[in-house]
C-alpha positions as MATLAB code, in Angstrom:
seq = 'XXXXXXXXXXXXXXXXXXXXXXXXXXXXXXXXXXXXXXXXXXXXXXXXXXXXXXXXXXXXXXXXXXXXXXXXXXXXXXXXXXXXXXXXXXXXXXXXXXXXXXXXXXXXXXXXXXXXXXXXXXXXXXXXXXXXXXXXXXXXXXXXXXXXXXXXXXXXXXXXXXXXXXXXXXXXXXXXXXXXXXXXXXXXXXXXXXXXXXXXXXXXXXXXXXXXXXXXXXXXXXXXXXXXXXXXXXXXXXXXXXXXXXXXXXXXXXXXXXXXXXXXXXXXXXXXXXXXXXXXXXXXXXXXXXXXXXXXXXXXXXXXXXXXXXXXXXXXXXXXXXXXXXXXXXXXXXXXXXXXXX';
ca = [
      85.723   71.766  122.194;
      85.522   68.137  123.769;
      82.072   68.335  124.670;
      81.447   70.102  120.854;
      83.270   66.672  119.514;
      81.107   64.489  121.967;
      77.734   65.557  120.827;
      78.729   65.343  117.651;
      79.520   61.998  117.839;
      76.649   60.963  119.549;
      74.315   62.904  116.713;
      76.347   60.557  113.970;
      75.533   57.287  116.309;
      71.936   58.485  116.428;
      71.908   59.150  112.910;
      73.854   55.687  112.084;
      71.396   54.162  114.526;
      68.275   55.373  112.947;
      68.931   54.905  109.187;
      70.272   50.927  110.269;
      66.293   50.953  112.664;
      65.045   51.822  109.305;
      66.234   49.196  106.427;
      65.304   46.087  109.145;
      62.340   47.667  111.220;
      64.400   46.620  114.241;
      67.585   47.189  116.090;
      70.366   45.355  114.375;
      71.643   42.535  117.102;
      75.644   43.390  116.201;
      76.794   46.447  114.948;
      80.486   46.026  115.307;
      83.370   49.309  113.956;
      86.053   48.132  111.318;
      89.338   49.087  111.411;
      92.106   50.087  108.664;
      90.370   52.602  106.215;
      92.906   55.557  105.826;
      90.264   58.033  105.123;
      87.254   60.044  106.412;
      85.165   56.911  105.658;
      84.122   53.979  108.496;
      82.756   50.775  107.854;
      80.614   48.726  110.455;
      79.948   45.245  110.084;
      75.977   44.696  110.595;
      74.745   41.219  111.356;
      71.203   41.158  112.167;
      69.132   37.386  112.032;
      70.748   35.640  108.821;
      71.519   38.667  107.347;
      75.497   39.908  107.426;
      75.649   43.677  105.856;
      78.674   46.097  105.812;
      77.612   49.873  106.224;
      79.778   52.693  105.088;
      79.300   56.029  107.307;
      80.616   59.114  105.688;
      79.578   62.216  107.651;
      78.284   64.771  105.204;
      80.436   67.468  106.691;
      83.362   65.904  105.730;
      82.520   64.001  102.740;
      80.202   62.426  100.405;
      78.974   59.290   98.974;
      77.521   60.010   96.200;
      80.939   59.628   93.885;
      81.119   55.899   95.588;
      77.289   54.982   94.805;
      77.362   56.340   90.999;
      80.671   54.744   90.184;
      79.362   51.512   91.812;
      77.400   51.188   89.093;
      79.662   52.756   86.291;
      82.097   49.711   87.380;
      79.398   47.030   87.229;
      77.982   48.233   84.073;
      81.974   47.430   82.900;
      81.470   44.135   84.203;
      84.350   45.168   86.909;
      82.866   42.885   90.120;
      82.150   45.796   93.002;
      80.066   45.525   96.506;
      76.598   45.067   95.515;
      75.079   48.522   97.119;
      71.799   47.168   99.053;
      70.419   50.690  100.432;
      71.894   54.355  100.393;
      71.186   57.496  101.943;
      73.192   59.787   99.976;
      72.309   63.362  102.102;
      73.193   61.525  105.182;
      76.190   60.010  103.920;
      74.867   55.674  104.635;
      75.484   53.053  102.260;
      74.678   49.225  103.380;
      76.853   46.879  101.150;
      77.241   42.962  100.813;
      79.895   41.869  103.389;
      82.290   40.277  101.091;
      84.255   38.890  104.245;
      87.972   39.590  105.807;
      90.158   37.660  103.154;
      92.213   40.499  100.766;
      94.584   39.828   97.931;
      97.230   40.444  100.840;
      95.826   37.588  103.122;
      96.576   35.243  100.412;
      99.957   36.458   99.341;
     102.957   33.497  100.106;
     100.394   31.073  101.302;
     100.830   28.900   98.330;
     101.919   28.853   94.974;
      99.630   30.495   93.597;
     100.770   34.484   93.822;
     101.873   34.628   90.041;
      98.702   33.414   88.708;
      96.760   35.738   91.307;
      98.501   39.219   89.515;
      98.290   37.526   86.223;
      94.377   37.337   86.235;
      94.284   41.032   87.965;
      96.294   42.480   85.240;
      93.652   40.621   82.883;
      91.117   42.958   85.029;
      92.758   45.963   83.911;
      91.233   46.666   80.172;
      87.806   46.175   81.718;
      88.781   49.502   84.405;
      90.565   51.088   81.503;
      87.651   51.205   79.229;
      85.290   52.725   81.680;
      83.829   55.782   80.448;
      84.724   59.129   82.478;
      82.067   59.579   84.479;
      81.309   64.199   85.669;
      81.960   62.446   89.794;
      85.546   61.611   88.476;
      88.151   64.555   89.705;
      90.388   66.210   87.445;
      93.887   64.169   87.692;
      95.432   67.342   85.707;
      98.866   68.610   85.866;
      97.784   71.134   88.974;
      95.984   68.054   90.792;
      99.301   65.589   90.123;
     101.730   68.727   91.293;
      99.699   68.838   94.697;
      99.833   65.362   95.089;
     103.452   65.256   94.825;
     104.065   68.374   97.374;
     102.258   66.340   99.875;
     105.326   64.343  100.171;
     107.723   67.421  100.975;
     105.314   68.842  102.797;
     104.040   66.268  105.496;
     107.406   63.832  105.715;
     109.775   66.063  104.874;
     108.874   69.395  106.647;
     106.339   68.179  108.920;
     107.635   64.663  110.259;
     111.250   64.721  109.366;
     111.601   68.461  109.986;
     114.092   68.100  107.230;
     115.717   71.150  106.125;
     114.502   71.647  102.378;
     117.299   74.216  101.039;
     116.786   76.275   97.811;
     119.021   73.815   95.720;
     116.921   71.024   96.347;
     113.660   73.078   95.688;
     115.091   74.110   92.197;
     115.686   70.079   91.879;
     112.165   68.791   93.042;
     110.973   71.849   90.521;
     112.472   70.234   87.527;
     112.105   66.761   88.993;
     107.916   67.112   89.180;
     107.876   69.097   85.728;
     109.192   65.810   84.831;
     106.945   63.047   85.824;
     104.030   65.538   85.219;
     104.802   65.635   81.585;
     105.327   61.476   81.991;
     102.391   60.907   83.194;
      99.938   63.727   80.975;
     101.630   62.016   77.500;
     100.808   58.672   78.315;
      97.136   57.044   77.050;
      95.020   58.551   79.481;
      92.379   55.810   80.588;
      89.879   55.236   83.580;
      92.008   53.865   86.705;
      91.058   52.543   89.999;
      93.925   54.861   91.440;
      94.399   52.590   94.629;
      94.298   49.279   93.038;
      96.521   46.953   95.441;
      96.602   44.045   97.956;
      94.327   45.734  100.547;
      91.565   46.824   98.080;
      91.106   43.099   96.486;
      89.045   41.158   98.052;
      88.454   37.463   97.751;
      84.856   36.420   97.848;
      82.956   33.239   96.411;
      85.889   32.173   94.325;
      86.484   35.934   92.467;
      88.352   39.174   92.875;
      85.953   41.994   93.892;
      87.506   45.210   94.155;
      86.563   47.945   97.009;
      87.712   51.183   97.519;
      87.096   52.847   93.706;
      85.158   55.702   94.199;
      88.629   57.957   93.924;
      88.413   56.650   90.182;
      90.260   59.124   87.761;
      91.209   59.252   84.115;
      94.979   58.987   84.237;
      98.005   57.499   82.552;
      97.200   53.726   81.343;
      99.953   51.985   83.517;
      99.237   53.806   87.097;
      96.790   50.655   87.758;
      99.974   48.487   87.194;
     102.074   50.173   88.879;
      99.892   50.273   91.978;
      99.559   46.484   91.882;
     102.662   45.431   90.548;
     104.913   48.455   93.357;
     102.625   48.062   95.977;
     103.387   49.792   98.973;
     102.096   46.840  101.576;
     103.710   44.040   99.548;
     107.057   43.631   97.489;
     107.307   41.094   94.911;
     110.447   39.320   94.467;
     112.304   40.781   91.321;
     111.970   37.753   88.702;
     108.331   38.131   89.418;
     107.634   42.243   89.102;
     109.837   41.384   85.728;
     107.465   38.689   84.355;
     104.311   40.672   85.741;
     105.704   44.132   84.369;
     106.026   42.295   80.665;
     102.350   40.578   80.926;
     100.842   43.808   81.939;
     102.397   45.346   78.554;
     101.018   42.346   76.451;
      97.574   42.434   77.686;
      97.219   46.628   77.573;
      98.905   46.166   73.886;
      96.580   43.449   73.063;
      93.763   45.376   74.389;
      94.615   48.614   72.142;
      95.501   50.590   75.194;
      99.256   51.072   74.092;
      99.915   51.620   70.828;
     102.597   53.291   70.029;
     105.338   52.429   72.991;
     108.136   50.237   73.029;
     108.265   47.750   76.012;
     111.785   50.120   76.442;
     109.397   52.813   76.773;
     106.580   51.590   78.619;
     109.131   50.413   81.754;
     110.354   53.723   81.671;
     106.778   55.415   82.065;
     106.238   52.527   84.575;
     109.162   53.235   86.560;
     108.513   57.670   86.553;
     104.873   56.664   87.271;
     105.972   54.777   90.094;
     108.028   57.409   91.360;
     105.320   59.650   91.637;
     102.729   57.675   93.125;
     105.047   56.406   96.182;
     106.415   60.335   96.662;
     102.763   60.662   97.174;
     102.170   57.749   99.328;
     105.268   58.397  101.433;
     103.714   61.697  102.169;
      99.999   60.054  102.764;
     101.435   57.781  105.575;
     103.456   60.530  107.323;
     100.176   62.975  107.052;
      97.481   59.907  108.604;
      99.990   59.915  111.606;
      99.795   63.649  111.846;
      97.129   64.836  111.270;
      94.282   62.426  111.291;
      96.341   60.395  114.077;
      96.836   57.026  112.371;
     100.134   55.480  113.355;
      99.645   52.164  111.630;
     100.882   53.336  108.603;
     104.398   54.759  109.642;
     105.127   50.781  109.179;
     105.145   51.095  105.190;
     107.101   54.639  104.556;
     110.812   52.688  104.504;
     109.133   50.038  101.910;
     107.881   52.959  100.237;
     111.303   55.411  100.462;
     113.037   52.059   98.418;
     110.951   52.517   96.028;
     111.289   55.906   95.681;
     115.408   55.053   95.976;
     114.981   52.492   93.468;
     113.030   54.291   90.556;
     115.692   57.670   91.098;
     118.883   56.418   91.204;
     117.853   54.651   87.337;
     117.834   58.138   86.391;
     120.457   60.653   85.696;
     118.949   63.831   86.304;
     117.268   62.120   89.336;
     120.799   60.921   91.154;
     120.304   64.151   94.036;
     117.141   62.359   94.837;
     118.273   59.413   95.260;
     121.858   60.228   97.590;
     119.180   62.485   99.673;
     117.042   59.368  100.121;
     119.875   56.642  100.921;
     121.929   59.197  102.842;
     119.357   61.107  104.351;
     115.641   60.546  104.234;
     116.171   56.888  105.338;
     118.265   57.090  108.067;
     116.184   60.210  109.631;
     113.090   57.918  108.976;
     114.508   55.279  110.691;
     115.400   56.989  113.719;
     111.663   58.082  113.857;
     110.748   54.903  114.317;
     113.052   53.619  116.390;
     111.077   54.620  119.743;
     107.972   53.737  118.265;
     108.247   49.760  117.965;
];
């Protein structure tokens, strides 16, 4: 099996090798491996002469880059500031990119003053994503697809890293509790989102936000996008902040015709359940990259991510068990798993 992984990985360097030998007719002098993609996908940094390139490597067998390359241009047709795509190879899974640099939205977070006017002009972005038109390399994000999302958290950091005991009373609970935020987030306006739209997929580059990372681009409920940038799991805003943010983000999508017929009551409440379910997911994500696809740097942001979860339930009568099972439970036992690990 190691010498079956070893070939393999040579035939992908040879591969990686000879698509790069063809777009410059040479070797490329660097060809240096980026870190801190929590995928399938890997990024290489190409400088060759005066040119600086980035090249995405997807190996067809387990994935494909065609969904990245289409919506590439489906965002800049939106005038939504992507990567400029230079060359592709779709059947061999290469795409050479501009190298927008190393500075993210969460590089420039608490450097200066400047952080509220930062999420203010990113929440002006939103509309622009919003209005994108669905596009047939856009998955379902349906009431089956949200349901699986959510069991990934029970699943992987419950079961699989916490080996917490999941009894049939708190089965019957997380039943109801996901019919719940299904139905939340199905009745909202259902609009083009990023999906992943936080500090690590902003960049900075020549004085404007680009944003990376969009080719898992759904039609979904009209505040996920917020609630992704505004409850992000690698940065927490202060609370006076998220509170000023959370209002401007109504305003614009109001002014914008993308709410129409929710109170600001309302729209913190579908805010809030969105929330919920996007860091159950996540907390489940970061526990399953250290499992199974052995990425420990993530483990870091599940305790962030579990006060969130904390946070949203206990505002919630009918969500008080899941709450108590966090604070009491969930934390601590997370807490001691990541005790020996520092």
């Amino acid at each position: 099996m190691t010498q079956n992984l070893s070939q393999e990985g040579v035939s992908r360097a040879q591969a990686r090798s000879a698509f790069l030998h063809n777009y410059y007719n040479a070797v490329p002098e660097q060809v240096t491996a980026l870190d801190g993609d929590a995928s399938f996908r890997r990024y290489f940094r190409i400088i060759h002469e005066d040119s600086r390139l980035i090249l995405l490597d997807v190996a067809p067998e387990v994935g494909d880059v065609h969904a990245f390359v289409e919506l590439n241009a489906l965002f800049r047709k939106g005038a939504v500031r992507v990567p400029h795509i230079v060359a592709a190879d779709g059947a061999l899974g290469f795409v050479l990119l501009e190298d927008l640099g190393t500075e993210h939205l969460a590089d420039r977070l608490g450097a200066q003053d400047d952080d509220l006017e930062y999420y203010e002009t990113l929440i002006e972005m939103l509309p622009d994503i919003a209005r994108l038109p669905e596009s047939p390399h856009m998955k379902p994000y349906d009431a089956t697809f949200i349901d699986m999302e959510l069991d990934i958290f029970s699943e992987w950091l419950l079961t699989h890293w916490l080996n917490y005991e999941v009894t049939e009373s708190w089965q019957r609970q997380w039943r109801a509790l996901k019919k719940t935020l299904i139905s939340t987030m199905l009745e909202q306006a259902q609009v083009t989102m990023h999906r992943d739209f936080h500090s690590r997929n902003i960049m900075w580059h020549q004085q404007q936000w680009v944003v990376i990372d969009y080719q898992d681009a759904v039609q979904g409920p009209v505040c996920y996008d917020v609630v992704s940038l505004l409850k992000d799991c690698y940065h927490t805003l202060p609370e006076e902040q998220f509170e000023h943010l959370q209002r401007h983000s109504f305003d614009v999508l109001s002014k914008a015709g993308l709410i129409t017929d929710s109170s600001y009551t309302d729209y913190q409440q579908q805010l809030a359940l969105t929330g919920l379910q996007r860091h159950l997911k996540a907390a489940g994500i970061f526990a399953r990259l250290y499992l199974r696809d052995g990425k420990p740097g993530y483990l870091r942001n599940i305790l962030p991510t579990l006060q969130y979860i904390y946070d949203a339930a206990k505002c919630v009568d009918t969500f008080q068990w899941l709450a108590t099972c966090v604070q009491s439970e969930i934390i601590p036992l997370t807490k001691a798993k990541l005790e020996p690990l520092k």
